[in-house]
Amino acid sequence: MATFLYRLGRLAFRRRHFVALIWVALLTLAGVGAASAPAAGNSSFSIPGTEAQKAFDLLEQRFPGMSADGATARVVFKAPAGEKMTDKPNKAAVEKTVRELGHGSEVASVADPYTGHTISRDGSVAYTSVKYKVSGMELKDSSRDALTKAAQDAREAGLTVEIGGDALNSMPETGSGEVIGIAIAAVVLVITFGSLLAAGLPLLTALIGVGIGVSAITALANVLDLGSTTSTLATMIGLAVGIDYALFIVSRYRAELAEGREREEAAGRAVGTAGSAVVFAGLTVVIALVGLSVVNIPMLTKMGIAAAGTVAIAVLIALTMIPALLGYAGRKVKPAGEKSRLLGGGRKPKNPDRPNMGTRWARFVVRRPVAVLLLGVIGLGAAAVPAASLELGLPDDGSQPTSTTQRRAYDLLSEGFGAGFNGPLMVVVDAKHSAHPRTAFTEVAKEVKGLKDVVAVTPATPNKAGDTAIITVVPKSKPSSKSTEDLVHAIRDKGADTAAKADAEVLVTGSTAMNIDVSQRLNDALLPYLALVVGLAFLLLIVVFRSVLVPLKAALGFLLSVLAALGAVVAVFQWGWLSGLLNVQQTGPVMSMMPIFMVGVVFGLAMDYEVFLVTRMREAYVHGEKPGQAVVTGFRHGARVVTAAAVIMIAVFSGFIGASESMIKMIGFGLAIAVFFDAFVVRMAIVPAVLALLGRHAWWLPKWLDRMLPNVDVEGEGLRARSAANGTEDERELVRA
């Protein structure tokens, strides 16, 4: 591996014009494809094998014109103070709005509040439901514009009007935080390298990689049905790993220059050694992201594969474009320890023989490994305590910022009709094989009405054939509450008993039931996914480190950091700690995708630091150093770079905390705090403490397993042997001369 990458690095350095041309051409091609493709919308959501999805599919068959998966909008009206919605002027304004909404070519139906009895008891609030023929992803801008115009006309008549539902969903806004994150990354790189040019290389290559990845996602969005959040998540992860991978290679290149090597040779060795770590670190991230497909939720699978593709591009760019750009930079990129003149280069250091911070910290840990280990484990354990109270759910309009019309519509409906009106349940009764379908419909409605936490049950609405009916159930509690989840299960249990007697089938669907099924699917998949990802990465790390205990320690440390990060997410987004500081306007259940997504992404990113830091330790150990000294050597060369990489990744992820969409905000915070725990507590404290305690046993590998494993040579032993052979040959030439 190291020898192949060494040759690749030297080739890219020599053929830099060709390499740069290839990447610029790929960026241009992807950009043209993105510019000519239709804008991405919201991905069609389906969960194969769940009851809610089965009911949706049944409705498509039995109610052909219903568009069960079509976009919906709820236009909510509130009368001025002291007036009612039944007053003539207000009624006229609402009826005019209903007529305007019905003119759209994509509109399937519009319900009149006065004939549908959707007016609150006190008469202050009313709403109309608009059903579209197409999904939110396919809805045209003209239909959205018509919806907002009709609402504005009603506002001009003196009413308060807000719009809820998925018809107005748009791309999430990340705000200025993303730019601030990149700016912080730039400052950290300048401090790390002491050179503006060297600092600019990782930023440039990361932006090119993300540009290619996101442009490709945008170009394929409609073809592959990719959601609006897919490109945002790919940007988040692609930027973080792209900067880190380039940072590792540029840092090693400067270290090779400091040892007196020629620039082409230094580029080859940097790619051969640090590049090997980048390849395996990237592989763990890709495994973790692609592994999300085991959950069998198409949207999550697509998000994982798209992000994995962006990571793969970041790896390829780091291995090829970085050495090419180093060739262009020439002597402007200084050896390690030297700074550019602009940043103070040329001055003599005050204490040239003083060990760096990484060396001093490693020596401290090696002297007191038990104390450091206990402090780290207890600290992460304390942070993980809130995770015991974890409640999972999916965000609805109630989790939107109060500045949005969706959130205000949600609040108006809760005020006028109760919280449950924001998440009605759709009970589908399939009586195709029943001798008395209408009796089955009536019995199911009667049983459901008698359940706890039910506010209203509409009469059954049968299809033309009379073999299937829809019953709408309004819960008492809000959609994301535990009470509503219990009600869904109660309806399914009760419906199964009733339907068995009448030879019919009862299914519960709707957005609320769909969210509950998604949460259940994710909960069930978490342990198998964890076993798959950790198992595959464990095998990969055995190959890299040629050790059993080091990969085991890496996996256990990762679990500690993830549990601590989940505890922090619960404390902020569920309990409300620091919610004002982070602009979390609505606390509630943690997004059900969060644990499994965090496991996937953080495991891959955590292995970046593990691979880069521990390969330097193993490299020193393989070359004859004692275990304790090898830990110190690894920190002397790698601590500064890993610290910079972690700060950069935290800054990039933190930039997404300012996003308008709660899912992006939560993921940004969760990943940032997880990287903090993993990099600074696990990798920089617990890992060296454990290695110091284990000594030579840390690198133990059974002989039979050693014979079976391929030798990937991440430490660059082959390069050292090659260099020694070349040196011997040079000596022979001198003797002959």
XYZ file of C-alpha atoms in Angstrom, residues 214-680:
467
model
C -22.579 18.412 -4.080
C -22.849 19.349 -7.757
C -23.154 15.669 -8.651
C -25.846 15.232 -5.988
C -27.719 18.262 -7.325
C -27.478 17.003 -10.901
C -28.867 13.588 -9.907
C -31.392 14.832 -7.334
C -34.531 14.313 -9.411
C -33.293 11.139 -11.100
C -32.421 9.437 -7.808
C -35.133 11.171 -5.722
C -32.619 12.769 -3.343
C -34.014 14.975 -0.587
C -33.131 18.607 0.072
C -31.073 17.701 3.156
C -28.817 15.252 1.283
C -26.556 17.928 -0.207
C -26.396 19.799 3.129
C -25.187 16.707 4.969
C -22.729 15.867 2.173
C -21.348 19.413 2.450
C -21.019 19.118 6.228
C -19.122 15.824 6.163
C -17.212 16.467 2.928
C -15.788 19.778 4.182
C -14.715 18.297 7.510
C -12.934 15.209 6.160
C -11.616 17.008 3.068
C -9.765 19.580 5.163
C -8.535 16.960 7.631
C -7.193 14.532 5.024
C -5.331 17.278 3.177
C -4.010 18.588 6.504
C -2.531 15.172 7.351
C -0.656 14.915 4.038
C 0.612 18.531 3.953
C 1.806 18.169 7.535
C 3.731 14.963 6.719
C 5.177 16.607 3.599
C 6.604 19.446 5.709
C 7.996 16.906 8.193
C 9.760 15.061 5.337
C 11.209 18.351 4.080
C 12.514 19.052 7.595
C 14.438 15.760 7.415
C 16.265 17.057 4.343
C 14.469 15.234 1.514
C 13.930 16.650 -1.945
C 10.440 17.991 -2.634
C 9.320 15.261 -5.022
C 10.622 12.578 -2.677
C 8.925 14.308 0.288
C 5.609 14.409 -1.602
C 5.892 10.703 -2.423
C 6.711 9.764 1.169
C 3.910 11.983 2.548
C 1.349 10.259 0.336
C 2.893 6.837 1.039
C 2.682 7.199 4.839
C 0.057 9.786 5.812
C -1.807 8.882 2.615
C -2.096 5.276 3.800
C -3.699 6.507 7.013
C -6.041 8.693 4.938
C -7.104 5.716 2.804
C -7.991 3.550 5.792
C -9.594 6.421 7.690
C -11.678 7.200 4.606
C -12.629 3.538 4.267
C -14.016 3.473 7.814
C -16.122 6.586 7.087
C -17.418 5.071 3.837
C -18.230 1.755 5.554
C -20.140 3.607 8.267
C -22.127 5.736 5.802
C -22.921 3.002 3.276
C -23.846 0.736 6.190
C -26.875 2.975 6.827
C -28.564 0.978 4.066
C -29.160 -1.891 6.527
C -31.902 0.221 8.135
C -33.938 -0.194 4.913
C -35.213 3.389 4.845
C -34.569 4.582 1.263
C -34.096 8.244 2.242
C -31.443 7.375 4.859
C -29.722 4.987 2.438
C -29.474 7.701 -0.222
C -28.168 10.228 2.290
C -25.480 7.792 3.426
C -24.375 6.806 -0.076
C -24.270 10.442 -1.253
C -22.165 11.481 1.749
C -19.915 8.417 1.286
C -19.336 9.432 -2.338
C -18.248 12.896 -1.193
C -15.833 11.309 1.312
C -14.382 9.059 -1.408
C -13.772 12.138 -3.573
C -12.050 13.842 -0.615
C -9.688 10.850 -0.262
C -8.823 10.814 -3.984
C -8.208 14.562 -4.031
C -5.952 14.348 -0.967
C -3.877 11.582 -2.617
C -3.498 13.256 -6.018
C -4.300 16.965 -6.028
C -2.415 17.811 -2.823
C 0.964 16.546 -4.171
C 0.201 18.287 -7.482
C -0.437 21.617 -5.726
C 2.681 21.099 -3.608
C 4.563 20.848 -6.900
C 3.132 24.202 -7.977
C 3.914 25.776 -4.583
C 7.607 24.793 -4.710
C 9.735 26.390 -2.021
C 6.867 28.564 -0.764
C 5.738 25.643 1.438
C 8.311 25.568 4.234
C 9.654 22.548 6.152
C 8.077 21.796 9.539
C 9.132 24.309 12.174
C 9.655 27.136 9.692
C 7.210 29.982 9.131
C 6.746 32.359 6.241
C 8.260 35.824 6.630
C 4.779 37.369 6.796
C 4.017 35.299 9.914
C 7.327 35.764 11.685
C 9.616 33.478 9.746
C 13.361 33.910 10.096
C 13.286 34.659 13.815
C 15.267 32.408 16.125
C 13.078 30.360 18.500
C 13.443 31.271 22.185
C 13.786 27.665 23.414
C 14.769 25.512 20.413
C 15.412 22.398 22.541
C 12.162 22.578 24.524
C 9.777 19.656 23.748
C 6.533 20.628 22.067
C 3.164 20.531 23.827
C 2.289 17.097 22.420
C 5.494 15.586 23.777
C 4.999 17.116 27.230
C 1.381 15.906 27.392
C 2.299 12.370 26.274
C 5.035 12.125 28.886
C 2.562 13.247 31.551
C 0.033 10.574 30.484
C 2.697 7.833 30.317
C 3.769 8.702 33.887
C 0.177 8.767 35.258
C -1.877 6.492 32.993
C -4.317 5.237 35.664
C -5.309 8.726 36.837
C -5.788 9.999 33.269
C -7.772 6.905 32.272
C -10.117 7.112 35.273
C -10.659 10.854 34.845
C -11.492 10.445 31.151
C -13.870 7.504 31.626
C -15.676 9.097 34.601
C -16.015 12.417 32.759
C -17.528 10.805 29.655
C -19.737 8.629 31.853
C -21.131 11.711 33.581
C -21.817 13.391 30.231
C -23.617 10.239 29.062
C -26.087 10.170 32.001
C -28.837 12.190 30.208
C -28.810 9.585 27.395
C -30.710 7.256 29.766
C -33.710 9.596 29.335
C -33.512 9.592 25.538
C -36.906 9.911 23.807
C -37.043 9.522 20.046
C -39.415 11.020 17.490
C -39.453 12.856 14.170
C -39.768 16.648 13.870
C -43.083 18.195 12.814
C -44.206 21.791 12.303
C -44.196 22.223 16.090
C -40.387 22.051 16.060
C -40.044 24.820 13.469
C -38.812 28.281 14.533
C -41.586 30.604 15.719
C -40.720 32.964 12.859
C -42.071 30.494 10.249
C -45.654 30.412 9.026
C -45.696 26.611 9.513
C -45.022 26.991 13.240
C -47.585 29.793 13.634
C -50.207 27.678 11.824
C -49.388 24.795 14.182
C -49.879 27.050 17.210
C -53.176 28.463 15.888
C -54.574 24.961 15.323
C -53.523 23.923 18.835
C -55.180 27.037 20.236
C -58.456 26.535 18.376
C -58.855 22.755 18.201
C -56.262 21.147 20.488
C -52.747 19.856 19.844
C -53.967 16.610 18.259
C -55.419 18.410 15.239
C -51.862 18.901 14.000
C -51.401 15.140 13.602
C -54.662 13.357 12.717
C -54.474 9.604 12.235
C -55.884 7.922 9.148
C -57.460 4.537 9.863
C -57.931 2.449 6.701
C -60.400 -0.456 6.859
C -59.958 -3.064 4.113
C -63.215 -5.052 3.983
C -62.811 -6.482 0.491
C -63.261 -10.041 1.756
C -65.960 -9.210 4.300
C -69.584 -10.238 3.807
C -70.779 -7.021 5.510
C -68.309 -4.195 4.772
C -70.454 -1.367 6.178
C -70.882 -3.221 9.457
C -67.114 -3.601 9.680
C -66.639 0.137 9.055
C -69.140 1.054 11.765
C -67.706 -1.369 14.319
C -64.146 -0.142 13.824
C -65.196 3.507 14.184
C -67.148 2.668 17.346
C -64.235 0.797 18.933
C -61.722 3.534 18.093
C -64.002 6.232 19.515
C -63.994 4.483 22.881
C -60.197 4.522 23.191
C -58.349 6.790 25.601
C -56.812 10.020 24.228
C -59.254 10.263 21.268
C -60.931 13.660 20.746
C -62.934 13.012 17.569
C -63.646 10.248 15.056
C -65.153 11.060 11.662
C -67.722 8.714 10.077
C -66.217 6.150 7.694
C -65.764 7.378 4.117
C -65.963 4.380 1.731
C -64.578 4.216 -1.807
C -66.738 3.752 -4.911
C -66.533 -0.032 -4.684
C -67.617 0.096 -1.050
C -64.921 -2.361 0.056
C -62.496 0.096 1.710
C -63.103 3.062 4.021
C -61.113 5.853 5.662
C -61.768 6.954 9.251
C -59.998 10.070 10.515
C -59.059 10.036 14.201
C -58.012 13.196 16.048
C -55.792 12.487 19.104
C -55.860 14.595 22.242
C -52.092 14.984 22.415
C -49.589 16.549 20.007
C -48.158 14.376 17.184
C -44.726 13.838 18.759
C -46.011 12.869 22.214
C -45.759 9.438 23.832
C -49.546 9.446 24.317
C -50.134 9.680 20.568
C -47.691 6.838 19.947
C -49.549 4.705 22.502
C -52.833 5.566 20.774
C -51.526 4.355 17.404
C -50.542 1.015 18.939
C -53.900 0.792 20.749
C -55.838 1.366 17.509
C -53.802 -1.315 15.765
C -54.369 -3.785 18.610
C -58.084 -3.017 18.912
C -58.545 -2.919 15.178
C -56.973 -6.353 14.814
C -59.526 -7.854 17.229
C -62.505 -6.089 15.632
C -61.401 -6.803 12.096
C -60.897 -10.496 12.835
C -64.553 -10.796 13.761
C -65.729 -8.989 10.619
C -63.129 -10.569 8.290
C -61.505 -7.194 7.541
C -58.082 -5.572 7.991
C -57.425 -2.339 9.887
C -54.333 -0.219 9.099
C -53.218 3.086 10.650
C -51.354 5.608 8.513
C -50.851 9.339 8.041
C -47.739 11.415 8.708
C -47.906 10.854 12.478
C -48.186 7.071 12.164
C -45.456 7.107 9.523
C -43.123 8.953 11.896
C -43.838 6.425 14.648
C -43.054 3.533 12.277
C -39.812 5.230 11.200
C -38.726 5.608 14.831
C -39.495 1.956 15.514
C -37.582 0.825 12.417
C -34.563 2.895 13.458
C -34.666 1.582 17.020
C -34.788 -2.004 15.792
C -31.907 -1.433 13.360
C -29.526 0.350 15.739
C -27.876 -2.714 17.319
C -27.484 -4.695 14.039
C -26.067 -1.587 12.385
C -23.674 -0.977 15.254
C -22.506 -4.592 15.096
C -21.998 -4.415 11.319
C -20.094 -1.124 11.262
C -17.962 -1.750 14.335
C -17.309 -5.347 13.228
C -16.131 -4.408 9.728
C -14.033 -1.512 10.985
C -12.576 -3.744 13.733
C -11.366 -6.190 11.080
C -9.997 -3.325 8.994
C -8.081 -1.894 11.953
C -6.621 -5.322 12.781
C -5.139 -5.287 9.279
C -3.859 -1.711 9.712
C -2.350 -2.030 13.201
C -1.636 -5.786 13.205
C -3.017 -5.933 16.727
C -6.182 -7.185 18.447
C -6.210 -4.963 21.522
C -5.656 -1.625 19.738
C -8.779 -1.970 17.525
C -10.761 -3.225 20.547
C -9.681 -0.177 22.536
C -10.596 2.078 19.563
C -14.126 0.610 19.382
C -14.766 0.889 23.140
C -13.503 4.474 23.184
C -15.824 5.322 20.311
C -18.829 3.926 22.205
C -17.934 6.116 25.180
C -17.742 9.270 23.062
C -21.027 8.521 21.246
C -22.918 7.916 24.502
C -21.516 11.148 25.937
C -22.511 13.049 22.787
C -26.048 11.596 22.912
C -26.238 12.719 26.533
C -25.331 16.264 25.472
C -27.959 16.195 22.690
C -30.642 15.072 25.175
C -29.616 17.798 27.646
C -29.903 20.550 25.004
C -32.695 19.485 22.651
C -34.876 17.444 25.034
C -34.274 19.039 28.439
C -33.623 22.556 27.144
C -30.190 23.224 28.678
C -28.479 26.090 26.784
C -31.440 26.089 24.355
C -31.512 29.897 24.269
C -27.813 30.095 23.414
C -28.232 27.637 20.522
C -31.581 29.116 19.388
C -33.487 25.877 20.059
C -37.015 27.270 20.111
C -38.865 24.033 20.849
C -37.641 21.173 23.011
C -39.016 17.680 22.601
C -38.026 14.175 21.536
C -34.646 13.756 19.865
C -34.927 13.105 16.132
C -35.177 9.350 15.712
C -32.494 9.309 12.984
C -29.978 11.010 15.286
C -28.543 8.001 17.203
C -28.014 5.789 14.165
C -26.697 8.658 12.028
C -24.358 9.773 14.791
C -23.069 6.224 15.229
C -22.329 5.991 11.502
C -20.668 9.347 10.989
C -18.828 9.681 14.301
C -17.394 6.175 14.113
C -15.879 6.936 10.744
C -14.535 10.314 11.843
C -13.221 8.961 15.154
C -11.175 6.398 13.275
C -9.494 9.255 11.364
C -7.730 10.368 14.527
C -7.168 6.811 15.709
C -5.520 5.799 12.450
C -3.414 8.936 12.066
C -2.235 9.127 15.685
C -1.718 5.431 16.398
C -0.027 4.661 13.068
C 2.705 7.133 14.076
C 3.054 5.266 17.374
C 3.164 1.893 15.628
C 5.644 3.274 13.105
C 7.949 4.257 15.986
C 7.415 0.889 17.737
C 8.116 -1.108 14.554
C 11.312 0.861 14.067
C 12.653 -0.209 17.473
C 11.347 2.207 20.123
C 9.983 0.999 23.455
C 6.153 1.110 23.851
C 6.121 4.137 26.193
C 8.594 6.047 24.045
C 6.584 5.142 20.917
C 3.514 6.801 22.465
C 5.549 9.968 23.093
C 6.969 9.889 19.560
C 3.492 9.503 18.078
C 2.296 12.546 20.004
C 5.387 14.563 19.132
C 4.647 14.158 15.420
C 0.865 13.833 15.448
C -0.702 15.682 18.399
C -0.500 19.144 16.809
C -2.024 17.923 13.561
C -4.782 15.885 15.225
C -5.632 18.839 17.491
C -5.850 21.150 14.486
C -7.927 18.594 12.559
C -10.367 18.201 15.458
C -10.755 21.963 15.952
C -11.405 22.341 12.219
C -13.996 19.569 12.202
C -15.722 20.998 15.273
C -15.779 24.447 13.653
C -17.268 23.107 10.408
C -19.964 21.077 12.178
C -20.759 23.935 14.582
C -21.400 26.161 11.588
C -24.528 24.116 10.837
C -26.030 24.770 14.290
C -27.369 28.018 12.817
C -29.490 26.112 10.266
C -33.219 26.831 10.145
C -34.145 23.133 9.981
C -34.151 21.387 13.344
C -32.703 18.165 11.885
C -29.616 19.946 10.492
C -29.201 21.967 13.705
C -29.314 18.838 15.870
C -26.933 16.872 13.634
C -24.469 19.790 13.520
C -24.420 20.074 17.326
C -24.302 16.313 17.882
C -21.388 15.761 15.512
C -19.443 18.768 16.865
C -19.724 17.673 20.501
C -19.009 14.037 19.574
C -15.783 15.016 17.775
C -14.784 17.113 20.799
C -15.278 14.187 23.191
C -13.639 11.657 20.882
C -10.615 13.712 19.824
C -9.702 15.428 23.078
